């Protein structure tokens, strides 16, 4: 699997401590069910409007954001599918960069340092495990998540907090 699940309390921590749009980005893939509220700062990317080009554009737009979190209403179908498609497109877009870095290393006749190899071994010493890890080429490894229980679960926990839910309409969620 090329994404992981993120719990609501973990996203609350990010919203309260990290820079939205710089350290992380929430992507809402709901379609007509978007009405009734949303997570502040989320990018709207409706699943029914997804095309290869829109996915490539999103990858380009978020390439420097270390943590990307997808969700739909329940995060059972559309959110996970969007995360998988995005992560696959991100990996495909990154391949030419990795091939160029490998060719440059071969041209210089050098091998990656032990520190770089250890960094790529999946060891995370970050106090916040939801922020990206370093890749062996020195770039940030983007982490892709799906918000567990989607916006339905999110709004049931946080609908009264305007810092965590905006445009809330109780008649839709009642």
mmCIF file of C-alpha atoms in Angstrom:
data_model
loop_
_atom_site.group_PDB
_atom_site.id
_atom_site.type_symbol
_atom_site.label_atom_id
_atom_site.label_comp_id
_atom_site.label_asym_id
_atom_site.label_seq_id
_atom_site.Cartn_x
_atom_site.Cartn_y
_atom_site.Cartn_z
ATOM 1 C CA UNK A 1 0.000 0.000 0.000
ATOM 2 C CA UNK A 2 1.369 3.407 -0.940
ATOM 3 C CA UNK A 3 -0.567 5.364 1.691
ATOM 4 C CA UNK A 4 -1.390 5.059 5.376
ATOM 5 C CA UNK A 5 -4.354 6.033 7.520
ATOM 6 C CA UNK A 6 -4.283 9.079 9.767
ATOM 7 C CA UNK A 7 -6.577 9.391 12.793
ATOM 8 C CA UNK A 8 -8.565 12.555 13.510
ATOM 9 C CA UNK A 9 -6.469 13.400 16.582
ATOM 10 C CA UNK A 10 -3.311 13.197 14.477
ATOM 11 C CA UNK A 11 -4.772 15.658 11.969
ATOM 12 C CA UNK A 12 -5.825 17.954 14.826
ATOM 13 C CA UNK A 13 -2.174 17.977 15.958
ATOM 14 C CA UNK A 14 -1.058 18.956 12.454
ATOM 15 C CA UNK A 15 -3.717 21.663 12.148
ATOM 16 C CA UNK A 16 -2.664 23.150 15.486
ATOM 17 C CA UNK A 17 1.139 22.844 15.168
ATOM 18 C CA UNK A 18 2.151 22.758 11.500
ATOM 19 C CA UNK A 19 1.797 25.091 8.512
ATOM 20 C CA UNK A 20 -1.153 24.125 6.314
ATOM 21 C CA UNK A 21 -0.017 24.259 2.697
ATOM 22 C CA UNK A 22 3.656 24.142 3.636
ATOM 23 C CA UNK A 23 4.083 21.228 6.077
ATOM 24 C CA UNK A 24 0.915 19.372 5.074
ATOM 25 C CA UNK A 25 -2.096 19.667 2.809
ATOM 26 C CA UNK A 26 -5.575 18.199 3.132
ATOM 27 C CA UNK A 27 -7.267 17.186 -0.135
ATOM 28 C CA UNK A 28 -11.059 16.774 -0.069
ATOM 29 C CA UNK A 29 -12.284 14.486 -2.884
ATOM 30 C CA UNK A 30 -16.012 14.618 -2.073
ATOM 31 C CA UNK A 31 -18.349 15.355 -4.946
ATOM 32 C CA UNK A 32 -21.872 16.743 -4.377
ATOM 33 C CA UNK A 33 -21.613 15.610 -0.750
ATOM 34 C CA UNK A 34 -19.093 18.414 -0.152
ATOM 35 C CA UNK A 35 -21.940 20.640 1.020
ATOM 36 C CA UNK A 36 -22.322 20.916 4.774
ATOM 37 C CA UNK A 37 -18.802 21.698 5.872
ATOM 38 C CA UNK A 38 -15.126 21.175 5.238
ATOM 39 C CA UNK A 39 -11.719 21.155 6.889
ATOM 40 C CA UNK A 40 -10.265 24.693 6.737
ATOM 41 C CA UNK A 41 -7.538 25.059 4.122
ATOM 42 C CA UNK A 42 -8.417 21.847 2.288
ATOM 43 C CA UNK A 43 -7.988 21.726 -1.474
ATOM 44 C CA UNK A 44 -11.114 20.511 -3.209
ATOM 45 C CA UNK A 45 -10.457 17.874 -5.883
ATOM 46 C CA UNK A 46 -13.799 16.142 -6.596
ATOM 47 C CA UNK A 47 -13.358 12.499 -7.537
ATOM 48 C CA UNK A 48 -15.915 12.673 -10.358
ATOM 49 C CA UNK A 49 -13.797 15.394 -12.028
ATOM 50 C CA UNK A 50 -10.497 13.502 -11.719
ATOM 51 C CA UNK A 51 -8.518 13.121 -14.939
ATOM 52 C CA UNK A 52 -4.922 12.095 -15.588
ATOM 53 C CA UNK A 53 -4.121 15.773 -16.119
ATOM 54 C CA UNK A 54 -5.797 16.899 -12.879
ATOM 55 C CA UNK A 55 -3.801 14.286 -10.940
ATOM 56 C CA UNK A 56 -0.547 15.395 -12.594
ATOM 57 C CA UNK A 57 -1.422 19.017 -11.795
ATOM 58 C CA UNK A 58 -2.081 18.117 -8.135
ATOM 59 C CA UNK A 59 1.226 16.235 -7.916
ATOM 60 C CA UNK A 60 3.011 19.288 -9.319
ATOM 61 C CA UNK A 61 1.135 21.668 -7.006
ATOM 62 C CA UNK A 62 1.944 19.604 -3.887
ATOM 63 C CA UNK A 63 5.435 18.363 -4.804
ATOM 64 C CA UNK A 64 7.097 20.374 -2.014
ATOM 65 C CA UNK A 65 4.517 19.552 0.675
ATOM 66 C CA UNK A 66 5.850 16.694 2.824
ATOM 67 C CA UNK A 67 2.481 15.347 4.035
ATOM 68 C CA UNK A 68 -0.678 15.026 1.925
ATOM 69 C CA UNK A 69 -3.942 13.817 3.479
ATOM 70 C CA UNK A 70 -6.909 12.702 1.373
ATOM 71 C CA UNK A 71 -10.489 12.220 2.517
ATOM 72 C CA UNK A 72 -14.028 11.834 1.297
ATOM 73 C CA UNK A 73 -17.168 11.443 3.393
ATOM 74 C CA UNK A 74 -16.273 8.070 4.962
ATOM 75 C CA UNK A 75 -12.769 7.480 3.518
ATOM 76 C CA UNK A 76 -13.743 3.992 2.450
ATOM 77 C CA UNK A 77 -13.673 4.268 -1.352
ATOM 78 C CA UNK A 78 -13.028 7.680 -2.931
ATOM 79 C CA UNK A 79 -10.436 8.907 -0.399
ATOM 80 C CA UNK A 80 -8.286 5.752 -0.500
ATOM 81 C CA UNK A 81 -8.607 5.505 -4.297
ATOM 82 C CA UNK A 82 -7.556 9.144 -4.717
ATOM 83 C CA UNK A 83 -4.601 8.612 -2.354
ATOM 84 C CA UNK A 84 -3.477 5.524 -4.298
ATOM 85 C CA UNK A 85 -3.789 7.256 -7.677
ATOM 86 C CA UNK A 86 -1.964 10.324 -6.353
ATOM 87 C CA UNK A 87 0.847 8.269 -4.771
ATOM 88 C CA UNK A 88 1.312 6.286 -8.001
ATOM 89 C CA UNK A 89 1.437 9.494 -10.058
ATOM 90 C CA UNK A 90 3.855 11.049 -7.555
ATOM 91 C CA UNK A 91 6.180 8.032 -7.783
ATOM 92 C CA UNK A 92 6.009 8.095 -11.577
ATOM 93 C CA UNK A 93 6.812 11.822 -11.665
ATOM 94 C CA UNK A 94 9.757 11.311 -9.323
ATOM 95 C CA UNK A 95 11.367 8.508 -11.370
ATOM 96 C CA UNK A 96 13.179 10.798 -13.855
ATOM 97 C CA UNK A 97 14.674 12.784 -10.941
ATOM 98 C CA UNK A 98 15.874 9.613 -9.213
ATOM 99 C CA UNK A 99 17.323 8.248 -12.459
ATOM 100 C CA UNK A 100 19.177 11.523 -13.046
ATOM 101 C CA UNK A 101 20.562 11.470 -9.479
ATOM 102 C CA UNK A 102 21.712 7.858 -9.904
ATOM 103 C CA UNK A 103 23.406 8.711 -13.218
ATOM 104 C CA UNK A 104 25.151 11.696 -11.603
ATOM 105 C CA UNK A 105 26.426 9.469 -8.775
ATOM 106 C CA UNK A 106 27.734 6.949 -11.329
ATOM 107 C CA UNK A 107 29.410 9.742 -13.321
ATOM 108 C CA UNK A 108 31.174 10.978 -10.196
ATOM 109 C CA UNK A 109 32.192 7.457 -9.203
ATOM 110 C CA UNK A 110 30.822 7.910 -5.697
ATOM 111 C CA UNK A 111 28.569 5.832 -3.531
ATOM 112 C CA UNK A 112 25.929 7.133 -1.155
ATOM 113 C CA UNK A 113 27.209 7.816 2.342
ATOM 114 C CA UNK A 114 26.329 5.544 5.257
ATOM 115 C CA UNK A 115 24.245 8.382 6.695
ATOM 116 C CA UNK A 116 22.228 8.568 3.478
ATOM 117 C CA UNK A 117 21.768 4.790 3.493
ATOM 118 C CA UNK A 118 20.573 4.905 7.105
ATOM 119 C CA UNK A 119 18.162 7.710 6.267
ATOM 120 C CA UNK A 120 16.614 5.530 3.585
ATOM 121 C CA UNK A 121 16.280 2.556 5.931
ATOM 122 C CA UNK A 122 12.960 3.841 7.220
ATOM 123 C CA UNK A 123 14.298 5.034 10.568
ATOM 124 C CA UNK A 124 12.327 8.077 11.686
ATOM 125 C CA UNK A 125 13.821 10.185 14.450
ATOM 126 C CA UNK A 126 11.420 13.064 13.919
ATOM 127 C CA UNK A 127 9.413 14.109 16.977
ATOM 128 C CA UNK A 128 6.430 14.337 14.623
ATOM 129 C CA UNK A 129 6.206 11.082 12.633
ATOM 130 C CA UNK A 130 3.594 12.607 10.325
ATOM 131 C CA UNK A 131 6.074 14.984 8.752
ATOM 132 C CA UNK A 132 8.168 13.682 5.898
ATOM 133 C CA UNK A 133 11.382 11.724 6.162
ATOM 134 C CA UNK A 134 14.534 12.379 4.151
ATOM 135 C CA UNK A 135 15.189 10.296 1.044
ATOM 136 C CA UNK A 136 18.682 9.060 0.299
ATOM 137 C CA UNK A 137 19.086 11.762 -2.373
ATOM 138 C CA UNK A 138 18.453 14.471 0.238
ATOM 139 C CA UNK A 139 14.943 15.364 -0.949
ATOM 140 C CA UNK A 140 11.889 15.093 1.255
ATOM 141 C CA UNK A 141 9.928 11.849 1.033
ATOM 142 C CA UNK A 142 6.307 12.832 0.665
ATOM 143 C CA UNK A 143 3.936 10.889 2.895
ATOM 144 C CA UNK A 144 0.415 10.181 1.664
ATOM 145 C CA UNK A 145 -2.407 9.552 4.135
ATOM 146 C CA UNK A 146 -6.143 8.968 4.194
ATOM 147 C CA UNK A 147 -8.150 10.500 7.033
ATOM 148 C CA UNK A 148 -9.724 7.601 8.913
ATOM 149 C CA UNK A 149 -13.558 7.863 8.989
ATOM 150 C CA UNK A 150 -13.467 10.759 6.495
ATOM 151 C CA UNK A 151 -15.281 14.033 6.947
ATOM 152 C CA UNK A 152 -18.296 12.261 8.437
ATOM 153 C CA UNK A 153 -16.230 11.136 11.405
ATOM 154 C CA UNK A 154 -14.334 14.424 11.503
ATOM 155 C CA UNK A 155 -17.427 16.617 11.689
ATOM 156 C CA UNK A 156 -18.999 14.427 14.374
ATOM 157 C CA UNK A 157 -15.970 15.119 16.577
ATOM 158 C CA UNK A 158 -15.171 18.737 15.656
ATOM 159 C CA UNK A 159 -18.270 20.436 14.185
ATOM 160 C CA UNK A 160 -18.377 22.996 17.003
ATOM 161 C CA UNK A 161 -14.760 24.087 16.552
ATOM 162 C CA UNK A 162 -14.477 26.751 13.809
ATOM 163 C CA UNK A 163 -10.714 26.183 13.629
ATOM 164 C CA UNK A 164 -11.339 22.574 12.572
ATOM 165 C CA UNK A 165 -14.591 22.791 10.560
ATOM 166 C CA UNK A 166 -15.793 25.657 8.381
ATOM 167 C CA UNK A 167 -19.071 26.152 6.522
ATOM 168 C CA UNK A 168 -20.774 23.627 8.794
ATOM 169 C CA UNK A 169 -24.476 23.059 8.124
ATOM 170 C CA UNK A 170 -26.173 20.990 10.826
ATOM 171 C CA UNK A 171 -29.237 20.393 8.626
ATOM 172 C CA UNK A 172 -27.130 18.323 6.242
ATOM 173 C CA UNK A 173 -25.440 16.290 8.997
ATOM 174 C CA UNK A 174 -28.487 16.002 11.275
#
